[in-house]
Amino acid sequence: MAGNVIYRGPVTTGWQPRTVTNKPVAGAYLPGTFVEETATTLAQITTALGKLPMILGNLDFKDQDVATAYTSGDTGLAYHLEPGQVYQARVAAATYAKDAPLTIGAAGRLTAATAATPVVAFFSDTPGAKSAGDLVDVIIANTYTVPAA
């Protein structure tokens, strides 16, 4: 379900998500991809293993929509993830089922979690085939590692 914001809620609690807003992005990244905060930048990540993942938001107060990439060096907005919160995130090309466990993969996009990978979110959108880079609703997981079979 595409929308015009990355943070989806819940908004009825009066709670605002914690953000990092004082670091430049280290590349031309799209909102809805996963990053980590380094000493000097927000850098895209391709795994959740050993990382504190954050999701890159859009600067709606600067009229940036969710389809517009940051320019490398722009000041970014990244959300700290908290279990149960709903975000729009970009996914890898695949077919997704409702509540499927997801991990971070190439280009900072979510992909299906497999054995020994950390689950960071659950698919919470219309099930079916998605193209690379599509935005979908996800619910942030209380991160755990998929057990080996």
Coordinates of C-alpha atoms in Angstrom, one line a residue:
M1 CA 0.0 0.0 0.0
A2 CA 1.9 3.0 -1.2
G3 CA 1.6 6.2 0.7
N4 CA 3.2 9.6 1.0
V5 CA 5.1 9.0 4.3
I6 CA 7.6 6.4 5.6
Y7 CA 6.4 6.4 9.2
R8 CA 2.9 5.0 9.3
G9 CA 2.0 4.8 12.9
P10 CA 0.3 4.2 15.1
V11 CA -0.4 7.9 15.3
T12 CA -3.2 7.8 17.9
T13 CA -0.9 7.4 20.8
G14 CA 0.6 10.9 20.6
W15 CA 4.0 9.2 20.5
Q16 CA 6.6 10.4 18.0
P17 CA 9.3 8.1 16.7
R18 CA 12.9 8.9 17.6
T19 CA 14.9 10.2 14.7
V20 CA 18.4 11.2 13.6
T21 CA 18.3 14.4 11.6
N22 CA 21.8 15.8 11.9
K23 CA 23.9 13.6 9.6
P24 CA 24.4 13.7 5.8
V25 CA 23.6 10.6 3.7
A26 CA 26.6 8.8 2.3
G27 CA 25.0 8.2 -1.1
A28 CA 22.0 8.8 -3.4
Y29 CA 19.5 6.8 -1.2
L30 CA 15.8 6.4 -1.5
P31 CA 13.5 6.9 1.5
G32 CA 12.3 3.6 2.8
T33 CA 15.8 1.9 2.6
F34 CA 17.8 0.8 5.6
V35 CA 20.8 2.7 6.9
E36 CA 23.0 2.9 10.0
E37 CA 24.4 5.9 11.8
T38 CA 28.2 6.1 11.5
A39 CA 30.3 8.7 13.2
T40 CA 29.8 11.1 10.3
T41 CA 27.0 9.9 8.0
L42 CA 23.9 7.8 7.5
A43 CA 25.3 4.9 5.4
Q44 CA 23.2 2.3 3.6
I45 CA 23.4 -1.3 5.0
T46 CA 22.9 -4.6 3.3
T47 CA 22.6 -6.8 6.4
A48 CA 21.1 -6.5 9.8
L49 CA 23.8 -8.8 11.3
G50 CA 25.8 -6.8 13.9
K51 CA 24.0 -3.5 12.9
L52 CA 21.6 -1.1 14.5
P53 CA 19.3 -0.6 11.5
M54 CA 17.4 2.5 10.9
I55 CA 15.0 3.3 8.1
L56 CA 15.5 6.4 6.0
G57 CA 12.6 8.8 5.9
N58 CA 11.6 11.6 3.6
L59 CA 12.0 15.3 4.4
D60 CA 8.4 16.2 3.9
F61 CA 9.0 19.6 5.5
K62 CA 11.3 20.2 2.6
D63 CA 8.8 18.9 0.1
Q64 CA 10.7 15.7 -0.5
D65 CA 8.3 12.9 -1.4
V66 CA 9.0 9.1 -0.8
A67 CA 9.9 8.6 -4.5
T68 CA 12.7 11.2 -4.5
A69 CA 16.2 10.1 -3.7
Y70 CA 18.5 12.1 -1.5
T71 CA 21.6 13.5 -3.1
S72 CA 24.8 12.3 -1.5
G73 CA 25.8 14.8 1.2
D74 CA 22.2 16.0 1.9
T75 CA 21.1 16.0 5.5
G76 CA 19.0 12.9 6.0
L77 CA 16.2 11.8 8.3
A78 CA 16.4 8.3 9.8
Y79 CA 14.0 6.5 12.2
H80 CA 15.1 4.4 15.1
L81 CA 13.1 1.2 14.8
E82 CA 10.8 0.0 17.6
P83 CA 8.9 -3.2 17.7
G84 CA 5.2 -2.9 16.7
Q85 CA 5.6 0.3 14.7
V86 CA 4.5 0.4 11.1
Y87 CA 6.7 1.8 8.3
Q88 CA 6.8 1.8 4.5
A89 CA 10.0 0.1 3.4
R90 CA 11.5 -0.9 0.1
V91 CA 11.7 -4.6 -0.8
A92 CA 13.6 -6.8 -3.2
A93 CA 11.8 -8.3 -6.1
A94 CA 10.0 -11.4 -4.9
T95 CA 6.6 -12.7 -3.9
Y96 CA 5.6 -12.0 -0.3
A97 CA 3.0 -13.5 1.9
K98 CA 1.2 -11.8 4.7
D99 CA 3.3 -11.6 7.9
A100 CA 6.4 -13.1 6.1
P101 CA 9.6 -12.5 8.2
L102 CA 12.0 -10.0 6.5
T103 CA 15.6 -9.2 6.8
I104 CA 17.8 -6.5 5.2
G105 CA 19.5 -7.3 1.9
A106 CA 21.1 -5.6 -1.1
A107 CA 20.5 -1.9 -1.6
G108 CA 19.2 -1.6 1.9
R109 CA 15.9 -3.3 0.8
L110 CA 14.0 -5.9 2.8
T111 CA 14.0 -9.5 1.5
A112 CA 12.7 -12.8 2.8
A113 CA 14.5 -13.9 6.0
T114 CA 16.2 -17.3 5.8
A115 CA 18.0 -19.6 8.3
A116 CA 20.6 -17.7 10.4
T117 CA 19.4 -14.2 9.3
P118 CA 18.0 -11.6 11.7
V119 CA 14.3 -10.8 11.2
V120 CA 13.8 -7.0 11.4
A121 CA 10.2 -6.8 10.2
F122 CA 7.1 -8.6 9.0
F123 CA 5.3 -8.0 5.7
S124 CA 2.0 -6.3 6.4
D125 CA 0.8 -5.3 2.9
T126 CA -1.2 -6.9 0.1
P127 CA 0.4 -10.3 -0.5
G128 CA 1.8 -11.1 -3.9
A129 CA 4.6 -10.2 -6.3
K130 CA 6.6 -7.0 -5.8
S131 CA 9.1 -5.3 -8.0
A132 CA 12.6 -4.3 -6.7
G133 CA 12.2 -1.0 -4.8
D134 CA 8.5 -1.2 -4.2
L135 CA 7.3 0.4 -1.0
V136 CA 5.2 -1.9 1.3
D137 CA 3.9 -1.6 4.8
V138 CA 5.9 -3.6 7.4
I139 CA 5.6 -4.1 11.1
I140 CA 8.9 -3.8 12.9
A141 CA 9.9 -7.1 14.7
N142 CA 11.5 -7.6 18.1
T143 CA 14.5 -8.8 16.2
Y144 CA 15.4 -12.4 16.4
T145 CA 17.5 -14.8 14.2
V146 CA 15.7 -17.5 12.1
P147 CA 16.8 -20.9 13.5
A148 CA 18.6 -23.3 11.3
A149 CA 16.4 -26.1 10.1

